[in-house]
Amino acid sequence: METNNHSIETQNLSLWYGDFQALIDVSVNIPAGKITSLIGPSGCGKTTLLRCFNRVNERYGNVTTKGEIKILGKNIYDPDVSLLELRKTVGMVFQRPNPLPISVYDNILFGLRIHSPFGSLKRSQSDEIVEEALTSVFLWDDLKDKLKTRATSLQLEQQQKLCIARLLPLKPQIILMDEPCSALDAKGTLAVEELMSVLAGTYTFLIVTHNMAQARRVSSECIYMFLGELIEHRETQALFETPEHPKTADYVQMRYG
Amino acid sequence: MKRSVLIYQSIALITLAVAFILLWSFSKGTPFVESGLTFDETAADSYAVLQENLYRMVPILLGSIFFSIAIAFYLEEWLAQTSWIYGIVAQQITILASIPSLLYGLLALYFFVLQSEKGSFFTHALTVVLLVMPITIQSTQMAIRGVDISVREAAFALGANRWRVVIDHVFPNAFSTIVAGICTAISRALAISALIIVVYFWREPALQSGDTFNVPSSVIVLLSSALLSSVISSFLEKKANLT
């Protein structure tokens, strides 16, 4: 492997929804163990790019993809790639918190139950896993007496943290986040951002955001996209302070978007 | 699919069905409206057969409900909505479901009461299937579509396969709406059965005692179960909307 420090690499990735080309020749390398943010105006293909990385895009019928995506050095469109394994390695957090309408406890274990043979999880073992996952997202103290409550009845902030927590037992390498804070208030946003900074290092984060202040706060690298093309990819500070491309400058200096 | 196309097709289908019934009865030489009302002692037998047939309809009913649910899940979860099979099947189901149940009743009345001496099990079964399946399929489809997309996305993104998503999440979440739909379909079938029995009874003097018109107890049972299942259905629907 020539580039071990890149979790995700794409080569000339193009994607069409029917006749509409949503991604045009995107080549990008996402560094491992860091937080990378994807910014750009609505409809520029940020979310589409993000969704390519665990192949959730394919569920929508008329999608055509060209080019190459390598995750941890492995092309994810190879015929021997199992979607199950891919989605175990690449977790995803969505825009709206979407805990499954089952108990908090079962939410955390749902992923693990899919990936382990039936009956192989012991009760004491699963209790431990749940505690560990909730502790690492700072929810254990709040929820330790509410493990049996329905996850959809929690506060939004707790729900979103739970959505992150349920990925952790699967030991993913990469966590994709699609505007994870857009449904949260300032306090919730801060909590999720803190959580990300703590977890970065162990996991590679790729986060789509509309909030440029957030991109600046949390990410170490930043990608600017415009109408399906990747315009600029640099360190966050450099991209915001001395953008190379005039389109990037227009956007980050709020002259556009 | 255009709405007008649907309407025209439904009208065409209804006209064809009515024409078929009329032509059939004309070809047999018995006008539909006043077919021979001569009854002998076998009338009571054939009433018994009718009732027995109703009981035999129960497995047919359950079977068609089971199949309807399976079909609805196949259409919504497995078949791509852009495929031509989906287009055709969905269109036909919409047409069948939009035909008023009275027409099915007419069909049933003709075959149950006027045509058959002993009652042909096949035609009875066909009527039940035609009456129940389209509505059940449609309501199940609606229930499946009602399950929030985010639930599916969450489960898929965690690596669940289609079966897992359907069994663990879509089905439990859609369950009460599905049952509500089934209850509506059953109450329709029950009401039509009651209608048939009344008509049957009415034209069989052999089953009447004296001058009074006795309503058969089975009709009461059928109608009250129809009412009960409508009540259950509306209760479930309300419950599904609340959660």
Short mmCIF file of C-alpha atoms in Angstrom, two decimals:
data_model
loop_
_atom_site.label_atom_id
_atom_site.label_comp_id
_atom_site.label_asym_id
_atom_site.label_seq_id
_atom_site.Cartn_x
_atom_site.Cartn_y
_atom_site.Cartn_z
CA MET A 1 0.00 0.00 0.00
CA GLU A 2 1.61 3.25 -1.09
CA THR A 3 -0.50 5.62 0.94
CA ASN A 4 -1.30 4.21 4.31
CA ASN A 5 -2.31 7.52 5.78
CA HIS A 6 -5.32 7.91 3.49
CA SER A 7 -8.57 6.27 4.53
CA ILE A 8 -10.50 7.13 1.41
CA GLU A 9 -9.15 7.70 -2.09
CA THR A 10 -11.19 8.37 -5.19
CA GLN A 11 -9.99 8.50 -8.79
CA ASN A 12 -12.05 10.37 -11.41
CA LEU A 13 -15.30 9.56 -9.68
CA SER A 14 -18.36 10.54 -11.70
CA LEU A 15 -21.95 9.84 -10.77
CA TRP A 16 -25.23 10.27 -12.60
CA TYR A 17 -28.81 10.26 -11.30
CA GLY A 18 -30.50 9.25 -14.55
CA ASP A 19 -29.26 11.89 -17.01
CA PHE A 20 -28.16 14.37 -14.38
CA GLN A 21 -24.48 14.30 -13.57
CA ALA A 22 -24.08 14.97 -9.87
CA LEU A 23 -20.35 14.33 -9.54
CA ILE A 24 -17.78 15.26 -12.17
CA ASP A 25 -14.33 13.64 -12.07
CA VAL A 26 -13.81 13.89 -8.34
CA SER A 27 -10.36 12.80 -7.20
CA VAL A 28 -9.76 13.18 -3.52
CA ASN A 29 -7.72 11.68 -0.69
CA ILE A 30 -9.12 11.80 2.81
CA PRO A 31 -6.47 11.56 5.54
CA ALA A 32 -6.83 8.87 8.18
CA GLY A 33 -7.59 9.75 11.78
CA LYS A 34 -8.55 13.34 11.09
CA ILE A 35 -11.72 15.34 10.64
CA THR A 36 -12.27 16.48 7.07
CA SER A 37 -15.17 18.75 6.21
CA LEU A 38 -17.02 19.04 2.93
CA ILE A 39 -18.47 22.46 2.22
CA GLY A 40 -20.24 24.06 -0.71
CA PRO A 41 -23.61 25.46 -1.73
CA SER A 42 -26.72 23.23 -1.77
CA GLY A 43 -26.87 20.76 -4.63
CA CYS A 44 -23.12 20.75 -5.21
CA GLY A 45 -22.78 17.02 -4.60
CA LYS A 46 -21.40 16.97 -1.06
CA THR A 47 -23.97 14.55 0.27
CA THR A 48 -23.81 12.47 -2.91
CA LEU A 49 -20.06 12.11 -2.53
CA LEU A 50 -20.44 11.17 1.13
CA ARG A 51 -23.07 8.57 0.34
CA CYS A 52 -20.83 6.95 -2.28
CA PHE A 53 -18.42 5.89 0.43
CA ASN A 54 -20.70 3.31 1.99
CA ARG A 55 -22.71 2.72 -1.15
CA VAL A 56 -26.06 3.82 0.27
CA ASN A 57 -26.59 5.71 -3.01
CA GLU A 58 -27.22 2.48 -4.85
CA ARG A 59 -30.57 2.00 -3.22
CA TYR A 60 -32.05 4.70 -5.42
CA GLY A 61 -32.50 2.80 -8.70
CA ASN A 62 -31.11 4.88 -11.55
CA VAL A 63 -27.65 5.68 -10.25
CA THR A 64 -24.60 5.18 -12.51
CA THR A 65 -21.12 5.44 -11.07
CA LYS A 66 -17.79 5.60 -12.92
CA GLY A 67 -14.30 5.81 -11.54
CA GLU A 68 -12.74 4.27 -8.49
CA ILE A 69 -13.26 4.54 -4.76
CA LYS A 70 -10.72 2.94 -2.47
CA ILE A 71 -11.48 2.59 1.19
CA LEU A 72 -8.49 1.55 3.26
CA GLY A 73 -6.76 0.63 0.00
CA LYS A 74 -9.57 -1.61 -1.28
CA ASN A 75 -11.75 -0.74 -4.24
CA ILE A 76 -15.32 -0.87 -2.92
CA TYR A 77 -16.78 -1.70 -6.33
CA ASP A 78 -14.78 -4.93 -6.60
CA PRO A 79 -17.09 -7.91 -6.96
CA ASP A 80 -15.70 -9.58 -3.83
CA VAL A 81 -16.58 -6.66 -1.56
CA SER A 82 -19.39 -7.44 0.85
CA LEU A 83 -21.75 -4.56 1.51
CA LEU A 84 -22.14 -5.87 5.04
CA GLU A 85 -18.43 -5.54 5.76
CA LEU A 86 -18.19 -2.19 3.99
CA ARG A 87 -20.97 -0.73 6.09
CA LYS A 88 -19.38 -2.12 9.19
CA THR A 89 -16.14 -0.32 8.37
CA VAL A 90 -17.82 2.87 7.20
CA GLY A 91 -20.47 4.11 9.60
CA MET A 92 -22.87 6.90 8.78
CA VAL A 93 -24.65 9.56 10.83
CA PHE A 94 -27.55 11.32 9.16
CA GLN A 95 -28.86 14.86 9.03
CA ARG A 96 -31.87 14.17 11.20
CA PRO A 97 -31.18 11.99 14.20
CA ASN A 98 -32.62 8.64 13.21
CA PRO A 99 -32.47 6.20 16.10
CA LEU A 100 -34.43 3.07 15.33
CA PRO A 101 -37.83 3.02 17.05
CA ILE A 102 -36.67 0.42 19.59
CA SER A 103 -35.08 0.75 23.02
CA VAL A 104 -31.80 2.57 23.62
CA TYR A 105 -30.20 -0.74 24.55
CA ASP A 106 -31.33 -2.47 21.36
CA ASN A 107 -30.29 0.49 19.24
CA ILE A 108 -26.71 0.15 20.39
CA LEU A 109 -26.72 -3.59 19.80
CA PHE A 110 -28.61 -3.61 16.49
CA GLY A 111 -25.51 -3.27 14.31
CA LEU A 112 -23.56 -5.80 16.30
CA ARG A 113 -26.38 -8.33 16.19
CA ILE A 114 -26.44 -8.12 12.40
CA HIS A 115 -22.74 -8.76 12.19
CA SER A 116 -22.43 -11.60 14.67
CA PRO A 117 -23.89 -15.10 14.46
CA PHE A 118 -27.23 -15.62 16.18
CA GLY A 119 -26.98 -16.21 19.92
CA SER A 120 -23.27 -15.50 20.13
CA LEU A 121 -23.74 -12.37 22.23
CA LYS A 122 -23.86 -13.08 25.95
CA ARG A 123 -26.01 -10.91 28.16
CA SER A 124 -23.12 -9.71 30.33
CA GLN A 125 -21.07 -9.04 27.23
CA SER A 126 -23.77 -6.94 25.63
CA ASP A 127 -24.32 -4.98 28.85
CA GLU A 128 -20.64 -4.14 28.80
CA ILE A 129 -20.72 -3.10 25.14
CA VAL A 130 -23.71 -0.83 25.70
CA GLU A 131 -22.06 0.82 28.69
CA GLU A 132 -18.82 1.32 26.80
CA ALA A 133 -20.52 2.81 23.74
CA LEU A 134 -22.68 5.16 25.80
CA THR A 135 -19.74 6.21 27.95
CA SER A 136 -17.66 7.16 24.93
CA VAL A 137 -20.39 9.54 23.71
CA PHE A 138 -20.91 10.91 27.27
CA LEU A 139 -24.45 9.58 27.49
CA TRP A 140 -24.01 6.86 30.10
CA ASP A 141 -24.73 9.06 33.11
CA ASP A 142 -27.89 10.44 31.54
CA LEU A 143 -29.21 7.21 30.14
CA LYS A 144 -28.07 4.44 32.44
CA ASP A 145 -31.52 4.30 34.04
CA LYS A 146 -33.32 4.69 30.75
CA LEU A 147 -31.85 1.86 28.71
CA LYS A 148 -35.28 0.35 28.13
CA THR A 149 -36.96 3.56 26.95
CA ARG A 150 -37.75 4.01 23.30
CA ALA A 151 -34.86 5.82 21.65
CA THR A 152 -37.15 8.08 19.66
CA SER A 153 -38.44 9.65 22.87
CA LEU A 154 -35.04 11.07 23.86
CA GLN A 155 -33.99 14.68 23.33
CA LEU A 156 -32.67 15.40 19.83
CA GLU A 157 -29.14 15.93 21.06
CA GLN A 158 -29.19 12.62 22.90
CA GLN A 159 -30.66 10.93 19.84
CA GLN A 160 -27.86 12.18 17.62
CA LYS A 161 -25.22 11.10 20.13
CA LEU A 162 -26.93 7.73 20.32
CA CYS A 163 -26.70 7.48 16.53
CA ILE A 164 -22.95 7.94 16.86
CA ALA A 165 -22.78 5.55 19.80
CA ARG A 166 -24.49 2.72 17.93
CA LEU A 167 -21.71 2.77 15.32
CA LEU A 168 -18.96 2.29 17.87
CA PRO A 169 -19.52 -1.38 18.84
CA LEU A 170 -18.91 -2.26 15.17
CA LYS A 171 -15.46 -0.72 15.46
CA PRO A 172 -15.71 1.31 12.26
CA GLN A 173 -12.65 2.97 10.75
CA ILE A 174 -14.48 5.80 9.10
CA ILE A 175 -17.52 7.76 10.24
CA LEU A 176 -19.44 9.76 7.64
CA MET A 177 -21.61 12.59 8.92
CA ASP A 178 -24.21 14.34 6.84
CA GLU A 179 -24.87 17.69 8.50
CA PRO A 180 -25.01 16.04 11.91
CA CYS A 181 -25.83 19.24 13.78
CA SER A 182 -28.38 20.88 11.52
CA ALA A 183 -31.27 19.65 13.67
CA LEU A 184 -29.61 20.56 16.97
CA ASP A 185 -29.46 23.77 18.97
CA ALA A 186 -26.22 25.53 19.89
CA LYS A 187 -25.68 23.45 23.02
CA GLY A 188 -26.30 20.20 21.18
CA THR A 189 -24.01 21.26 18.36
CA LEU A 190 -21.24 22.05 20.80
CA ALA A 191 -21.68 18.68 22.49
CA VAL A 192 -21.49 16.77 19.21
CA GLU A 193 -18.47 18.77 18.06
CA GLU A 194 -16.65 18.08 21.31
CA LEU A 195 -17.45 14.44 20.93
CA MET A 196 -16.00 14.45 17.43
CA SER A 197 -12.76 16.04 18.54
CA VAL A 198 -12.40 13.44 21.27
CA LEU A 199 -13.08 10.56 18.90
CA ALA A 200 -10.91 11.88 16.04
CA GLY A 201 -7.67 10.01 15.97
CA THR A 202 -9.40 6.73 16.64
CA TYR A 203 -11.75 7.27 13.72
CA THR A 204 -11.58 9.12 10.43
CA PHE A 205 -14.38 11.67 10.22
CA LEU A 206 -15.82 13.08 7.03
CA ILE A 207 -18.45 15.69 7.73
CA VAL A 208 -20.75 17.55 5.37
CA THR A 209 -21.75 20.92 6.73
CA HIS A 210 -23.44 24.12 5.65
CA ASN A 211 -22.09 25.89 8.66
CA MET A 212 -18.71 27.33 7.73
CA ALA A 213 -17.95 28.31 11.29
CA GLN A 214 -18.39 24.68 12.21
CA ALA A 215 -16.10 23.51 9.41
CA ARG A 216 -13.50 25.95 10.69
CA ARG A 217 -13.91 24.86 14.30
CA VAL A 218 -13.79 21.11 13.95
CA SER A 219 -11.97 20.07 10.81
CA SER A 220 -8.31 19.91 10.04
CA GLU A 221 -8.81 19.62 6.29
CA CYS A 222 -11.55 21.12 4.18
CA ILE A 223 -12.91 20.37 0.73
CA TYR A 224 -14.86 22.92 -1.28
CA MET A 225 -17.22 21.60 -3.95
CA PHE A 226 -19.20 23.47 -6.56
CA LEU A 227 -21.73 22.01 -9.04
CA GLY A 228 -20.40 18.48 -8.75
CA GLU A 229 -16.74 19.39 -9.07
CA LEU A 230 -14.08 19.42 -6.42
CA ILE A 231 -12.68 22.95 -6.48
CA GLU A 232 -10.22 23.02 -3.65
CA HIS A 233 -8.93 20.67 -0.96
CA ARG A 234 -6.49 22.06 1.60
CA GLU A 235 -5.94 22.47 5.27
CA THR A 236 -8.92 24.21 6.79
CA GLN A 237 -7.12 27.30 7.97
CA ALA A 238 -5.37 27.81 4.65
CA LEU A 239 -8.56 27.27 2.70
CA PHE A 240 -10.43 29.86 4.70
CA GLU A 241 -7.68 32.43 4.98
CA THR A 242 -5.89 32.21 1.66
CA PRO A 243 -8.17 30.40 -0.78
CA GLU A 244 -6.42 29.65 -4.06
CA HIS A 245 -9.43 29.40 -6.30
CA PRO A 246 -11.61 32.48 -6.89
CA LYS A 247 -14.79 30.36 -6.50
CA THR A 248 -13.64 29.19 -3.08
CA ALA A 249 -12.83 32.75 -2.12
CA ASP A 250 -16.31 33.87 -3.15
CA TYR A 251 -17.90 31.19 -1.01
CA VAL A 252 -15.80 31.31 2.14
CA GLN A 253 -15.81 35.08 2.21
CA MET A 254 -19.59 34.97 1.95
CA ARG A 255 -19.78 36.69 -1.39
CA TYR A 256 -21.69 33.69 -2.66
CA GLY A 257 -24.06 31.12 -1.20
CA MET B 1 -49.90 6.90 -14.82
CA LYS B 2 -52.61 9.39 -15.63
CA ARG B 3 -55.70 9.61 -13.50
CA SER B 4 -57.98 9.80 -16.52
CA VAL B 5 -56.52 6.56 -17.90
CA LEU B 6 -57.32 4.87 -14.62
CA ILE B 7 -60.87 6.17 -14.59
CA TYR B 8 -61.51 5.08 -18.18
CA GLN B 9 -60.08 1.64 -17.51
CA SER B 10 -62.20 1.22 -14.40
CA ILE B 11 -65.33 2.24 -16.27
CA ALA B 12 -64.46 -0.14 -19.09
CA LEU B 13 -63.88 -2.98 -16.66
CA ILE B 14 -67.13 -2.37 -14.80
CA THR B 15 -69.08 -2.17 -18.05
CA LEU B 16 -67.48 -5.39 -19.26
CA ALA B 17 -68.32 -7.20 -16.04
CA VAL B 18 -71.93 -6.09 -16.07
CA ALA B 19 -72.22 -6.94 -19.77
CA PHE B 20 -70.74 -10.35 -19.08
CA ILE B 21 -73.24 -11.10 -16.34
CA LEU B 22 -76.16 -9.96 -18.46
CA LEU B 23 -75.03 -11.82 -21.58
CA TRP B 24 -74.37 -14.96 -19.58
CA SER B 25 -77.84 -14.97 -18.11
CA PHE B 26 -79.45 -14.17 -21.46
CA SER B 27 -77.56 -16.96 -23.13
CA LYS B 28 -78.92 -19.33 -20.51
CA GLY B 29 -82.37 -18.10 -21.33
CA THR B 30 -83.08 -16.78 -17.84
CA PRO B 31 -83.34 -13.04 -17.52
CA PHE B 32 -81.18 -11.87 -14.64
CA VAL B 33 -83.87 -9.97 -12.82
CA GLU B 34 -86.62 -12.54 -12.77
CA SER B 35 -84.91 -15.88 -12.95
CA GLY B 36 -87.12 -18.78 -12.08
CA LEU B 37 -88.25 -18.57 -8.52
CA THR B 38 -89.54 -22.06 -8.29
CA PHE B 39 -88.24 -23.78 -5.26
CA ASP B 40 -88.65 -27.24 -4.00
CA GLU B 41 -87.55 -29.08 -0.93
CA THR B 42 -83.92 -28.86 -2.01
CA ALA B 43 -83.91 -25.16 -1.22
CA ALA B 44 -83.16 -25.77 2.41
CA ASP B 45 -80.30 -28.03 1.40
CA SER B 46 -78.85 -25.43 -0.84
CA TYR B 47 -79.10 -22.84 1.94
CA ALA B 48 -77.09 -25.19 4.09
CA VAL B 49 -74.59 -25.50 1.28
CA LEU B 50 -74.37 -21.73 1.07
CA GLN B 51 -73.69 -21.47 4.77
CA GLU B 52 -71.19 -24.26 4.65
CA ASN B 53 -69.47 -22.48 1.80
CA LEU B 54 -69.24 -19.36 3.91
CA TYR B 55 -67.35 -21.31 6.54
CA ARG B 56 -65.15 -22.77 3.88
CA MET B 57 -64.36 -19.24 2.79
CA VAL B 58 -62.47 -18.59 6.02
CA PRO B 59 -59.24 -20.32 4.92
CA ILE B 60 -59.56 -18.67 1.50
CA LEU B 61 -59.93 -15.32 3.22
CA LEU B 62 -56.91 -15.87 5.45
CA GLY B 63 -54.87 -17.17 2.53
CA SER B 64 -55.70 -14.19 0.35
CA ILE B 65 -54.81 -11.80 3.17
CA PHE B 66 -51.49 -13.52 3.61
CA PHE B 67 -50.79 -13.37 -0.11
CA SER B 68 -51.84 -9.73 -0.30
CA ILE B 69 -49.36 -8.77 2.39
CA ALA B 70 -46.62 -10.75 0.67
CA ILE B 71 -47.41 -9.12 -2.68
CA ALA B 72 -47.46 -5.65 -1.16
CA PHE B 73 -44.07 -6.18 0.48
CA TYR B 74 -42.64 -7.59 -2.72
CA LEU B 75 -43.90 -4.61 -4.72
CA GLU B 76 -42.71 -1.98 -2.27
CA GLU B 77 -39.48 -3.43 -0.94
CA TRP B 78 -38.06 -5.68 -3.60
CA LEU B 79 -39.32 -4.51 -6.97
CA ALA B 80 -37.87 -1.27 -8.32
CA GLN B 81 -40.67 1.25 -8.70
CA THR B 82 -39.36 2.16 -12.13
CA SER B 83 -39.73 -1.36 -13.54
CA TRP B 84 -42.54 -2.07 -15.96
CA ILE B 85 -43.87 -4.99 -13.89
CA TYR B 86 -44.45 -2.61 -10.99
CA GLY B 87 -46.28 -0.20 -13.28
CA ILE B 88 -48.64 -2.83 -14.65
CA VAL B 89 -49.35 -4.60 -11.36
CA ALA B 90 -49.87 -1.36 -9.42
CA GLN B 91 -52.25 -0.09 -12.11
CA GLN B 92 -54.35 -3.25 -12.12
CA ILE B 93 -54.53 -3.28 -8.32
CA THR B 94 -55.67 0.32 -8.25
CA ILE B 95 -58.39 -0.45 -10.78
CA LEU B 96 -59.62 -3.53 -8.93
CA ALA B 97 -59.59 -1.74 -5.60
CA SER B 98 -61.54 1.20 -6.94
CA ILE B 99 -64.44 -0.91 -8.22
CA PRO B 100 -67.36 -0.50 -5.82
CA SER B 101 -67.91 -3.57 -3.67
CA LEU B 102 -71.51 -3.57 -4.80
CA LEU B 103 -70.35 -4.80 -8.19
CA TYR B 104 -68.55 -7.70 -6.59
CA GLY B 105 -71.70 -8.30 -4.61
CA LEU B 106 -73.66 -8.42 -7.85
CA LEU B 107 -71.18 -10.86 -9.30
CA ALA B 108 -71.36 -12.97 -6.18
CA LEU B 109 -75.13 -12.78 -6.06
CA TYR B 110 -75.34 -13.99 -9.59
CA PHE B 111 -73.02 -16.91 -9.13
CA PHE B 112 -73.94 -17.78 -5.55
CA VAL B 113 -77.64 -17.48 -5.75
CA LEU B 114 -78.95 -17.45 -9.26
CA GLN B 115 -76.58 -19.70 -11.06
CA SER B 116 -75.60 -22.50 -8.80
CA GLU B 117 -77.80 -25.13 -7.37
CA LYS B 118 -75.26 -26.39 -4.91
CA GLY B 119 -72.99 -23.41 -5.21
CA SER B 120 -69.70 -23.62 -6.91
CA PHE B 121 -66.85 -23.34 -4.51
CA PHE B 122 -64.58 -21.90 -7.17
CA THR B 123 -66.75 -18.89 -7.97
CA HIS B 124 -67.26 -18.15 -4.29
CA ALA B 125 -63.54 -18.27 -3.66
CA LEU B 126 -62.89 -16.06 -6.68
CA THR B 127 -65.32 -13.45 -5.42
CA VAL B 128 -63.75 -13.38 -1.98
CA VAL B 129 -60.27 -13.11 -3.48
CA LEU B 130 -61.33 -10.30 -5.84
CA LEU B 131 -63.07 -8.47 -3.04
CA VAL B 132 -60.35 -8.74 -0.43
CA MET B 133 -57.00 -8.82 -2.20
CA PRO B 134 -56.84 -5.47 -4.01
CA ILE B 135 -57.86 -3.45 -0.95
CA THR B 136 -55.54 -5.34 1.35
CA ILE B 137 -52.62 -4.96 -1.05
CA GLN B 138 -53.29 -1.26 -1.43
CA SER B 139 -53.63 -0.54 2.27
CA THR B 140 -50.52 -2.60 3.04
CA GLN B 141 -48.61 -0.65 0.39
CA MET B 142 -49.71 2.59 2.02
CA ALA B 143 -48.67 1.28 5.43
CA ILE B 144 -45.22 0.32 4.12
CA ARG B 145 -44.75 3.70 2.47
CA GLY B 146 -45.76 5.31 5.76
CA VAL B 147 -42.69 3.92 7.52
CA ASP B 148 -40.22 6.76 7.77
CA ILE B 149 -37.37 6.61 5.26
CA SER B 150 -34.89 7.48 8.00
CA VAL B 151 -35.60 4.19 9.77
CA ARG B 152 -34.69 2.29 6.64
CA GLU B 153 -31.61 4.39 5.99
CA ALA B 154 -30.40 3.90 9.54
CA ALA B 155 -30.77 0.14 9.35
CA PHE B 156 -29.25 -0.13 5.87
CA ALA B 157 -26.31 2.05 6.85
CA LEU B 158 -25.60 -0.27 9.77
CA GLY B 159 -25.28 -3.12 7.30
CA ALA B 160 -28.70 -4.73 7.60
CA ASN B 161 -29.92 -6.54 4.50
CA ARG B 162 -33.38 -6.15 3.04
CA TRP B 163 -34.94 -9.05 4.96
CA ARG B 164 -33.59 -7.77 8.20
CA VAL B 165 -34.89 -4.27 7.58
CA VAL B 166 -38.33 -5.56 6.61
CA ILE B 167 -38.70 -8.02 9.48
CA ASP B 168 -37.12 -5.91 12.23
CA HIS B 169 -38.38 -2.48 11.31
CA VAL B 170 -40.76 -1.99 8.41
CA PHE B 171 -43.21 -4.72 9.42
CA PRO B 172 -43.47 -3.88 13.15
CA ASN B 173 -43.86 -0.18 12.36
CA ALA B 174 -46.47 -0.72 9.68
CA PHE B 175 -48.28 -3.47 11.59
CA SER B 176 -51.24 -1.59 13.05
CA THR B 177 -51.95 0.18 9.77
CA ILE B 178 -51.78 -3.14 7.93
CA VAL B 179 -54.24 -4.73 10.39
CA ALA B 180 -56.53 -1.72 10.04
CA GLY B 181 -56.55 -2.25 6.26
CA ILE B 182 -57.29 -5.94 6.67
CA CYS B 183 -60.20 -5.18 8.99
CA THR B 184 -61.66 -2.78 6.43
CA ALA B 185 -61.38 -5.42 3.71
CA ILE B 186 -62.92 -8.10 5.90
CA SER B 187 -65.80 -5.89 6.94
CA ARG B 188 -66.50 -5.24 3.27
CA ALA B 189 -66.53 -8.96 2.55
CA LEU B 190 -68.74 -9.69 5.56
CA ALA B 191 -71.25 -7.02 4.62
CA ILE B 192 -71.52 -8.37 1.11
CA SER B 193 -71.97 -11.92 2.46
CA ALA B 194 -74.78 -10.69 4.68
CA LEU B 195 -76.40 -9.05 1.68
CA ILE B 196 -76.24 -12.27 -0.30
CA ILE B 197 -77.77 -14.31 2.48
CA VAL B 198 -80.61 -11.82 2.88
CA VAL B 199 -81.38 -11.89 -0.81
CA TYR B 200 -81.12 -15.64 -0.85
CA PHE B 201 -83.44 -15.99 2.09
CA TRP B 202 -85.88 -13.52 0.70
CA ARG B 203 -86.51 -15.42 -2.47
CA GLU B 204 -86.83 -18.81 -0.83
CA PRO B 205 -90.34 -19.17 0.52
CA ALA B 206 -89.37 -22.60 1.77
CA LEU B 207 -87.19 -20.98 4.40
CA GLN B 208 -89.82 -18.53 5.60
CA SER B 209 -92.21 -19.33 8.34
CA GLY B 210 -95.66 -17.97 7.72
CA ASP B 211 -96.03 -14.36 6.66
CA THR B 212 -93.24 -12.82 8.65
CA PHE B 213 -89.90 -12.26 7.12
CA ASN B 214 -87.27 -13.79 9.36
CA VAL B 215 -83.84 -12.37 9.23
CA PRO B 216 -81.46 -15.27 9.44
CA SER B 217 -79.28 -15.20 12.52
CA SER B 218 -76.19 -15.60 10.40
CA VAL B 219 -76.90 -12.21 8.84
CA ILE B 220 -76.98 -10.61 12.26
CA VAL B 221 -73.71 -12.29 13.15
CA LEU B 222 -72.12 -11.21 9.86
CA LEU B 223 -73.29 -7.62 10.09
CA SER B 224 -72.24 -7.23 13.70
CA SER B 225 -68.81 -8.68 12.92
CA ALA B 226 -68.56 -6.28 10.00
CA LEU B 227 -69.36 -3.43 12.34
CA LEU B 228 -66.91 -4.69 14.93
CA SER B 229 -64.11 -4.99 12.44
CA SER B 230 -64.75 -1.46 11.15
CA VAL B 231 -64.53 -0.21 14.71
CA ILE B 232 -61.27 -2.10 15.28
CA SER B 233 -59.95 -0.74 12.02
CA SER B 234 -60.67 2.89 12.87
CA PHE B 235 -59.27 2.42 16.36
CA LEU B 236 -56.03 0.98 14.97
CA GLU B 237 -55.75 3.71 12.40
CA LYS B 238 -56.07 6.33 15.10
CA LYS B 239 -53.46 4.56 17.16
CA ALA B 240 -51.09 4.33 14.19
CA ASN B 241 -51.47 8.05 13.55
CA LEU B 242 -50.67 8.87 17.16
CA THR B 243 -47.37 7.04 17.36
#
